[in-house]
Tab-separated table of C-alpha atoms in Angstrom:
chain	number	residue	atom	x	y	z
A	376	UNK	CA	87.787	165.693	109.053
A	377	UNK	CA	83.824	166.245	108.164
A	378	UNK	CA	83.049	170.487	109.783
A	379	UNK	CA	78.960	169.959	110.350
A	380	UNK	CA	76.517	173.047	110.125
A	381	UNK	CA	73.441	172.726	111.797
A	382	UNK	CA	70.530	175.060	111.860
A	383	UNK	CA	67.802	174.365	113.552
A	384	UNK	CA	64.388	177.172	113.460
A	385	UNK	CA	61.044	176.996	114.289
A	386	UNK	CA	58.831	176.252	111.857
A	387	UNK	CA	56.614	178.377	110.303
A	388	UNK	CA	53.348	178.000	112.831
A	389	UNK	CA	54.811	178.103	116.535
A	390	UNK	CA	55.149	181.197	118.352
A	391	UNK	CA	59.054	182.630	118.780
A	392	UNK	CA	58.080	184.018	122.656
A	393	UNK	CA	61.773	184.931	123.170
A	394	UNK	CA	61.933	186.444	119.160
A	395	UNK	CA	59.464	188.563	120.618
A	396	UNK	CA	61.019	189.488	123.457
A	397	UNK	CA	64.183	190.179	121.876
A	398	UNK	CA	62.288	192.196	118.966
A	399	UNK	CA	60.532	194.140	122.021
A	400	UNK	CA	64.471	195.115	123.069
A	401	UNK	CA	65.742	195.722	120.520
A	402	UNK	CA	62.510	198.244	120.276
A	403	UNK	CA	63.734	199.738	123.011
A	404	UNK	CA	66.597	200.355	122.060
A	405	UNK	CA	66.092	202.332	119.433
A	406	UNK	CA	65.820	199.668	116.613
A	407	UNK	CA	61.811	200.425	115.475
A	408	UNK	CA	63.261	198.918	111.418
A	409	UNK	CA	63.277	194.920	113.396
A	410	UNK	CA	59.885	194.166	111.576
A	411	UNK	CA	60.630	190.186	113.607
A	412	UNK	CA	63.169	187.770	115.366
A	413	UNK	CA	63.549	184.695	114.931
A	414	UNK	CA	65.925	182.217	117.247
A	415	UNK	CA	67.386	179.226	116.170
A	416	UNK	CA	69.637	176.727	117.057
A	417	UNK	CA	73.051	176.690	115.844
A	418	UNK	CA	75.500	173.658	115.943
A	419	UNK	CA	79.417	172.709	114.848
A	420	UNK	CA	80.127	168.583	114.999
A	421	UNK	CA	83.251	167.606	114.277
A	422	UNK	CA	82.159	163.950	112.179
A	423	UNK	CA	85.180	161.730	112.015
A	424	UNK	CA	86.494	160.744	107.630
A	425	UNK	CA	85.677	156.778	108.867
A	426	UNK	CA	81.973	158.018	108.266
A	427	UNK	CA	80.651	156.368	105.306
A	428	UNK	CA	77.140	158.005	105.054
A	429	UNK	CA	77.410	162.105	105.970
A	430	UNK	CA	74.243	162.623	104.772
A	431	UNK	CA	72.294	159.890	106.522
A	432	UNK	CA	75.106	160.156	109.781
A	433	UNK	CA	74.242	163.771	110.163
A	434	UNK	CA	69.728	163.146	108.644
A	435	UNK	CA	70.023	160.595	111.874
A	436	UNK	CA	71.072	162.722	114.486
A	437	UNK	CA	69.203	165.649	113.633
A	438	UNK	CA	66.221	163.022	113.872
A	439	UNK	CA	67.169	161.336	117.007
A	440	UNK	CA	68.630	164.029	118.716
A	441	UNK	CA	69.131	167.398	118.270
A	442	UNK	CA	65.601	168.803	116.858
A	443	UNK	CA	62.484	167.817	117.354
A	444	UNK	CA	60.814	167.293	114.441
A	445	UNK	CA	57.404	167.907	115.410
A	446	UNK	CA	58.380	171.756	116.098
A	447	UNK	CA	61.622	172.543	114.455
A	448	UNK	CA	62.791	172.512	110.853
A	449	UNK	CA	66.138	171.277	110.423
A	450	UNK	CA	69.407	171.804	107.499
A	451	UNK	CA	72.945	171.186	107.264
A	452	UNK	CA	76.509	171.976	105.338
A	453	UNK	CA	78.874	169.641	105.257
A	454	UNK	CA	82.524	170.863	104.883
A	455	UNK	CA	85.698	168.617	104.100
A	456	UNK	CA	87.885	169.616	106.133
A	457	UNK	CA	91.743	168.532	105.855
A	458	UNK	CA	93.228	168.649	108.928
A	459	UNK	CA	97.318	170.173	109.130
B	1271	UNK	CA	63.132	193.803	103.306
B	1272	UNK	CA	66.530	192.520	105.404
B	1273	UNK	CA	66.642	189.684	105.944
B	1274	UNK	CA	69.547	189.234	108.432
B	1275	UNK	CA	71.433	185.411	109.203
B	1276	UNK	CA	73.118	186.267	112.736
B	1277	UNK	CA	75.543	183.227	113.819
B	1278	UNK	CA	76.556	183.761	117.574
B	1279	UNK	CA	79.219	181.541	118.537
B	1280	UNK	CA	81.112	180.467	122.044
B	1281	UNK	CA	84.908	181.883	121.542
B	1282	UNK	CA	87.424	179.134	121.709
B	1283	UNK	CA	88.744	179.485	124.749
B	1284	UNK	CA	84.973	179.635	126.173
B	1285	UNK	CA	84.474	175.418	127.770
B	1286	UNK	CA	80.878	174.187	126.321
B	1287	UNK	CA	79.769	171.643	129.071
B	1288	UNK	CA	75.724	172.048	126.597
B	1289	UNK	CA	77.970	170.540	123.528
B	1290	UNK	CA	80.051	168.280	125.324
B	1291	UNK	CA	75.799	166.818	126.769
B	1292	UNK	CA	75.620	166.592	123.111
B	1293	UNK	CA	78.046	165.056	122.013
B	1294	UNK	CA	77.336	162.302	124.828
B	1295	UNK	CA	74.490	161.825	124.316
B	1296	UNK	CA	75.247	160.741	119.928
B	1297	UNK	CA	78.206	158.342	121.722
B	1298	UNK	CA	75.519	156.666	123.252
B	1299	UNK	CA	73.267	156.591	120.140
B	1300	UNK	CA	75.608	154.933	118.700
B	1301	UNK	CA	77.204	157.833	116.425
B	1302	UNK	CA	81.374	157.262	117.921
B	1303	UNK	CA	82.982	159.199	114.542
B	1304	UNK	CA	81.249	162.425	116.314
B	1305	UNK	CA	85.044	164.483	117.995
B	1306	UNK	CA	82.701	167.534	119.534
B	1307	UNK	CA	80.194	169.615	119.233
B	1308	UNK	CA	79.562	173.275	119.599
B	1309	UNK	CA	76.905	175.209	119.871
B	1310	UNK	CA	75.917	178.484	119.900
B	1311	UNK	CA	72.568	181.048	118.369
B	1312	UNK	CA	70.995	181.187	115.180
B	1313	UNK	CA	68.764	184.422	114.735
B	1314	UNK	CA	66.532	185.570	111.714
B	1315	UNK	CA	66.189	188.948	111.853
B	1316	UNK	CA	63.704	190.958	109.528
B	1317	UNK	CA	64.565	194.703	109.572
B	1318	UNK	CA	62.405	197.204	107.590
B	1319	UNK	CA	64.156	199.393	104.355
B	1320	UNK	CA	64.507	202.393	106.542
B	1321	UNK	CA	67.068	201.621	107.515
B	1322	UNK	CA	70.341	203.227	106.272
B	1323	UNK	CA	72.961	201.532	107.002
B	1324	UNK	CA	72.191	198.504	107.841
B	1325	UNK	CA	75.868	196.987	108.441
B	1326	UNK	CA	76.857	199.130	110.733
B	1327	UNK	CA	72.725	198.486	112.535
B	1328	UNK	CA	73.008	195.035	112.902
B	1329	UNK	CA	76.153	195.075	114.400
B	1330	UNK	CA	74.853	197.530	117.109
B	1331	UNK	CA	72.765	194.812	118.141
B	1332	UNK	CA	74.580	192.001	117.902
B	1333	UNK	CA	77.112	194.276	120.261
B	1334	UNK	CA	74.134	195.977	122.327
B	1335	UNK	CA	72.069	192.708	122.952
B	1336	UNK	CA	71.652	189.801	121.565
B	1337	UNK	CA	75.776	188.632	121.681
B	1338	UNK	CA	78.041	189.080	125.259
B	1339	UNK	CA	81.101	190.532	123.303
B	1340	UNK	CA	83.243	189.001	126.026
B	1341	UNK	CA	81.737	184.987	125.986
B	1342	UNK	CA	80.956	185.459	121.539
B	1343	UNK	CA	81.650	185.555	118.541
B	1344	UNK	CA	79.277	186.303	115.955
B	1345	UNK	CA	78.418	187.328	112.280
B	1346	UNK	CA	76.071	187.733	109.684
B	1347	UNK	CA	75.219	187.507	106.410
B	1348	UNK	CA	72.435	189.800	105.231
B	1349	UNK	CA	70.018	189.611	102.292
B	1350	UNK	CA	68.552	191.785	100.927
B	1351	UNK	CA	64.135	190.842	100.915
B	1352	UNK	CA	62.500	192.153	97.692
B	1353	UNK	CA	58.519	192.066	99.103
B	1354	UNK	CA	56.100	190.294	96.962
């Protein structure tokens, strides 16, 4: 079994209004030291061992469905889990 | 400057309909080996060096604003960045 962690972030050049709003709220709560907040997605995908090329499979999933490649970047970590 | 990465995930006991929908879509695209998808948030928070106790500050931010502690778990990584 593979446990894949996918991190999806907005590209640097894309404005992040949600992050800006959260930064404002953190300032209001007294965390004035916060300089920037960027918000992305974090996915944990569990995949059966039967997949031959896990890297290729994850890249395809990310580019076909999980990310918008025009606006977002992604990176991922694959962990092999031995079922108990 | 600190770069803090915060990972927010739904607690194990909480259903994740968004993840279930994504799993269904991945199956439709031919990725039948996907067994489970859980979707969370990923935040990159840049914080000024002036903060005395960065761990305490990040925990407070997470518990007061960034996560819903009833339904969500969080973990974070702090990286110290030397400004160029």
